Coordinates of C-alpha atoms and ligand atoms in Angstrom, one line a residue:
M273 CA 0.1 0.1 0.0
A274 CA 1.2 3.6 -0.9
P275 CA 1.9 5.6 2.4
G276 CA -1.2 8.0 1.9
S277 CA -3.4 4.8 1.8
T278 CA -2.2 3.1 5.1
L279 CA -2.6 6.2 6.6
E280 CA -6.3 6.3 5.7
L281 CA -6.8 2.8 6.3
V282 CA -5.8 3.3 10.0
R283 CA -7.8 7.0 10.1
Q284 CA -10.8 4.7 8.8
R285 CA -10.1 2.1 11.6
L286 CA -9.7 4.7 14.2
A287 CA -12.9 6.2 13.5
A288 CA -14.9 3.0 13.7
A289 CA -13.1 1.5 16.8
R290 CA -15.1 1.6 20.3
N291 CA -12.4 0.6 22.7
I292 CA -9.0 2.1 21.4
M293 CA -5.7 1.7 23.5
V294 CA -2.4 3.6 23.1
L295 CA 1.0 2.4 23.8
T296 CA 4.0 5.0 24.0
G297 CA 7.8 5.0 24.3
A298 CA 10.3 7.9 24.3
G299 CA 9.8 8.6 20.4
I300 CA 6.6 10.3 21.6
S301 CA 8.2 13.0 23.8
A302 CA 11.4 13.3 21.3
D303 CA 9.1 15.6 19.4
S304 CA 9.3 17.7 22.8
G305 CA 12.9 17.6 22.8
V306 CA 13.5 14.7 25.2
P307 CA 16.1 12.4 24.4
T308 CA 15.5 8.6 23.6
F309 CA 17.3 6.0 25.4
R310 CA 18.4 4.1 22.5
G311 CA 19.3 6.9 20.1
A312 CA 22.6 8.8 19.6
D313 CA 21.8 11.0 22.2
G314 CA 20.3 8.6 24.7
F315 CA 23.7 9.1 26.6
W316 CA 24.7 11.1 29.7
R317 CA 28.4 11.6 30.2
Q318 CA 29.9 8.1 29.5
Y319 CA 27.1 6.0 30.5
R320 CA 24.0 4.3 29.3
A321 CA 20.6 4.3 30.6
E322 CA 20.7 0.5 30.8
D323 CA 24.0 1.1 33.1
L324 CA 22.3 3.5 35.7
A325 CA 18.3 2.5 35.7
T326 CA 19.3 -0.7 37.9
P327 CA 19.0 -1.4 41.6
D328 CA 22.8 -2.5 41.6
A329 CA 23.5 1.0 40.3
F330 CA 21.9 2.4 42.9
A331 CA 23.0 0.5 45.5
R332 CA 26.5 0.8 44.5
D333 CA 26.4 4.7 43.7
P334 CA 23.4 6.6 44.8
K335 CA 24.8 9.8 44.3
L336 CA 26.0 9.2 40.6
V337 CA 22.3 7.7 40.0
W338 CA 20.6 10.7 41.4
E339 CA 22.9 13.2 39.7
W340 CA 21.8 11.6 36.3
Y341 CA 18.2 11.8 37.5
N342 CA 18.9 15.3 38.7
W343 CA 20.1 16.0 34.9
R344 CA 17.1 14.4 33.4
R345 CA 14.8 16.6 35.8
E346 CA 16.6 19.5 34.8
L347 CA 16.2 18.6 30.9
L348 CA 12.4 17.8 31.5
A349 CA 11.5 20.6 33.7
M350 CA 11.4 22.6 30.3
K351 CA 9.7 20.6 28.1
Q352 CA 6.1 20.7 27.2
P353 CA 3.7 18.0 25.4
N354 CA 3.6 18.2 21.6
A355 CA 1.2 17.5 19.3
A356 CA 0.9 13.9 19.6
H357 CA 0.7 14.0 23.1
L358 CA -2.6 16.3 22.9
G359 CA -3.5 14.0 20.2
I360 CA -4.0 11.3 22.6
V361 CA -5.9 13.4 25.0
E362 CA -8.5 13.8 21.9
L363 CA -8.8 10.2 21.7
E364 CA -9.5 9.9 25.6
R365 CA -12.2 12.6 24.9
R366 CA -13.9 10.6 22.1
S367 CA -14.0 7.4 23.8
P368 CA -14.9 6.6 27.6
T369 CA -13.2 3.2 27.3
F370 CA -10.1 4.4 26.1
W371 CA -6.9 3.5 27.8
L372 CA -3.1 4.9 27.5
I373 CA -0.3 2.7 28.8
T374 CA 3.3 4.7 28.4
Q375 CA 6.6 3.3 29.4
N376 CA 7.6 7.3 29.6
V377 CA 8.5 8.6 33.1
D378 CA 8.7 12.1 31.9
G379 CA 5.1 13.2 33.0
L380 CA 4.0 14.6 29.2
H381 CA 1.2 12.8 28.9
R382 CA -0.6 14.0 32.5
D383 CA 0.7 17.3 31.6
A384 CA -1.3 17.2 28.6
G385 CA -4.4 15.9 30.1
S386 CA -4.3 12.4 29.8
R387 CA -6.0 10.8 32.7
N388 CA -7.2 7.3 31.7
L389 CA -3.4 5.7 31.9
S390 CA -1.1 3.2 33.3
E391 CA 2.7 5.1 33.8
I392 CA 3.8 1.4 33.8
H393 CA 7.5 2.2 34.2
G394 CA 6.5 5.1 37.0
N395 CA 7.0 8.8 37.0
I396 CA 10.3 10.7 37.8
W397 CA 8.5 13.5 39.6
K398 CA 7.8 10.9 42.1
V399 CA 10.2 9.7 44.9
R400 CA 9.7 6.4 46.9
C401 CA 11.3 5.7 50.5
T402 CA 13.7 2.5 50.5
G403 CA 12.9 2.3 54.0
C404 CA 8.9 2.7 54.5
H405 CA 8.0 2.4 50.7
A406 CA 5.9 5.8 50.9
V407 CA 5.6 7.7 47.4
D408 CA 5.5 11.0 47.3
E409 CA 5.5 13.7 44.3
N410 CA 9.0 15.8 44.3
R411 CA 9.2 18.7 41.7
D412 CA 12.5 19.9 42.9
V413 CA 15.0 20.7 40.4
P414 CA 17.6 19.9 41.2
I415 CA 16.5 17.5 44.0
S416 CA 19.1 17.6 47.1
I417 CA 21.6 14.9 47.0
L418 CA 21.1 12.4 48.6
P419 CA 17.4 13.0 49.3
S420 CA 15.8 11.5 52.8
C421 CA 12.8 10.6 53.9
L422 CA 10.5 13.2 56.0
Q423 CA 9.1 10.2 57.4
C424 CA 11.6 7.8 58.4
G425 CA 15.1 9.3 57.3
S426 CA 15.9 6.4 55.1
L427 CA 17.4 7.1 51.4
L428 CA 14.5 8.3 48.7
R429 CA 15.1 6.7 45.3
P430 CA 13.4 7.7 42.1
H431 CA 9.9 5.8 41.8
I432 CA 10.5 4.3 38.6
V433 CA 10.6 0.6 37.5
W434 CA 14.4 0.1 36.8
F435 CA 16.1 -2.8 34.7
G436 CA 15.7 -6.0 36.6
E437 CA 12.7 -5.1 38.9
S438 CA 9.2 -6.0 37.9
L439 CA 5.9 -4.1 37.0
L440 CA 3.4 -3.4 39.5
A441 CA 1.1 -6.3 39.8
E442 CA -1.9 -3.7 39.6
D443 CA -0.3 -2.1 36.3
L444 CA 0.0 -5.4 34.7
Q445 CA -3.5 -6.5 35.5
Q446 CA -4.9 -3.1 34.0
C447 CA -2.7 -3.8 30.9
S448 CA -3.7 -7.3 30.5
T449 CA -7.2 -6.4 30.7
V450 CA -7.3 -3.1 28.4
L451 CA -5.1 -5.5 25.9
R452 CA -7.6 -8.1 25.8
S453 CA -10.6 -5.9 25.0
C454 CA -9.5 -3.3 22.9
D455 CA -10.5 -3.6 18.9
L456 CA -7.6 -1.1 18.1
L457 CA -3.9 -0.4 19.4
L458 CA -1.7 2.4 18.4
V459 CA 2.1 1.7 19.1
I460 CA 4.1 4.7 19.3
G461 CA 7.8 5.4 19.3
T462 CA 8.9 2.6 21.3
S463 CA 11.9 0.5 19.9
G464 CA 9.7 -2.6 21.0
V465 CA 12.5 -4.0 22.9
V466 CA 11.9 -3.7 26.4
Y467 CA 9.5 -6.4 28.2
P468 CA 7.1 -6.6 29.1
A469 CA 5.8 -3.8 27.1
A470 CA 7.5 -5.3 23.6
G471 CA 5.0 -7.8 24.1
F472 CA 1.5 -6.1 24.2
A473 CA 1.3 -5.8 20.3
S474 CA 1.3 -9.4 20.1
V475 CA -0.8 -9.6 22.7
A476 CA -3.4 -7.2 21.4
K477 CA -3.2 -8.7 17.8
D478 CA -3.9 -12.2 19.2
A479 CA -7.2 -11.2 21.1
G480 CA -8.4 -9.8 17.7
A481 CA -6.9 -6.3 17.8
F482 CA -6.3 -4.1 14.7
V483 CA -2.6 -3.0 15.6
A484 CA -1.1 0.2 13.8
E485 CA 2.5 1.2 14.8
I486 CA 3.8 5.0 14.3
N487 CA 7.5 5.1 14.4
L488 CA 10.5 7.2 12.4
D489 CA 12.0 3.5 11.8
P490 CA 11.2 -0.1 11.3
T491 CA 11.1 -1.7 14.9
P492 CA 11.3 -5.7 15.7
Q493 CA 7.2 -5.2 16.0
S494 CA 6.9 -3.7 12.4
S495 CA 6.5 -7.0 10.8
L496 CA 3.6 -8.1 13.3
V497 CA 1.5 -5.3 13.4
D498 CA -1.1 -4.5 10.8
V499 CA 0.1 -1.2 9.7
S500 CA 3.5 0.6 10.0
L501 CA 3.7 4.2 9.5
Q502 CA 6.9 5.8 9.3
G503 CA 7.5 9.2 10.5
R504 CA 7.1 11.6 13.4
A505 CA 4.7 11.0 16.0
K506 CA 3.8 14.9 16.3
D507 CA 3.1 15.0 12.4
L508 CA 1.2 11.5 12.2
V509 CA -0.9 11.4 15.4
P510 CA -2.9 14.9 14.3
L511 CA -3.4 13.6 10.8
L512 CA -5.0 10.3 12.1
L513 CA -7.6 12.6 13.9
D514 CA -8.3 15.1 11.2
P515 CA -11.5 14.2 9.8
T516 CA -10.7 15.2 6.2
Ligands
OAD756 P1 14.0 4.0 22.9 O1 14.6 5.2 22.9 O2 13.9 2.4 23.2 O3 13.2 3.5 21.8 C1 12.4 5.3 20.8 C2 11.8 4.7 19.7 O4 11.4 5.9 19.2 C3 12.8 4.3 18.7 O5 12.3 3.3 17.8 C4 13.0 5.3 17.7 O6 13.0 4.9 16.3 C5 11.5 6.1 17.9 N1 11.5 7.5 17.6 C6 12.4 8.6 17.7 N2 11.9 9.8 17.5 C7 10.4 9.3 17.0 C8 9.3 10.5 16.6 N3 9.7 11.7 16.7 N4 8.6 10.1 16.3 C9 8.0 8.6 16.6 N5 9.2 7.7 16.7 C10 10.5 8.2 17.4 O7 12.7 4.2 24.0 P2 11.5 2.9 24.3 O8 10.9 1.9 23.7 O9 10.5 3.8 25.0 O10 12.7 2.8 30.6 O11 12.3 2.5 25.7 C11 11.6 1.8 26.7 C12 12.4 1.8 28.2 O12 13.7 1.4 28.0 C13 12.1 2.9 28.5 O13 10.9 3.1 29.2 C14 13.2 3.2 29.7 C15 14.0 2.5 28.6 O14 15.2 1.9 29.4 C16 13.0 3.1 31.9 O15 13.0 4.3 32.1 C17 12.3 2.3 33.2
ZN757 ZN1 10.5 6.3 54.6

């Protein structure tokens, strides 16, 4: 199919779908100027995200990990949601059963106005106590290093699901429910290599959903989905919503 006709096909499916679901990754925020994890700009000093976003890295050197998060907080504090984030809010407005699953911790979906969402990897603007496990919002930029819990004095960590850690059981349950009941899934801006989210497209497909992907480049999911649209999320999402 020519690029124009695949776009039209997704547009029609979207207009006809009753239970719409969206899965997003770092690519949707790339258009807001947030570096992705696996792109050439995904490095901080000489470190890769995979070497810092782990419980081991935090146990070994919490100061280094917090410095990295402070760098990311500083960067994110200046970023705004883009047309793709706003388009997803519009989809939620149109459909009461709409659900968004994001792997992003930047909070930009919430800033845009999305409410029916699971932030399955956590949120960079929240901290969790390593002692009493209390979760709090904290928007300090920079956060004081090393931050400690006001209740019990233990070290605070970012409220983020790191490599080697499990997703919250309630999030997994919610994802499973919506993936099995949606009739259309849009997968936007994810490299599709980090599980369990990397398996979500095939779960929805096996359950009978029409699955479309939006990405700058082909991904490991491209051969599995019904339609793979190549381009920027901020350009393609508004085109899918446009009635003309
Ligand atoms: P990645 O950095 O792995 O992938 C970003 C994807 O977005 C790539 O496939 C790009 O081709 C695509 N992309 C880049 N710019 C785009 C644009 N403007 N429009 C559309 N697509 C674009 O990010 P994720 O797949 O989200 O975990 O990574 C998954 C997880 O690994 C993250 O949630 C993070 C990371 O370690 C945690 O933070 C716990
Ligand atoms: Zn505490």
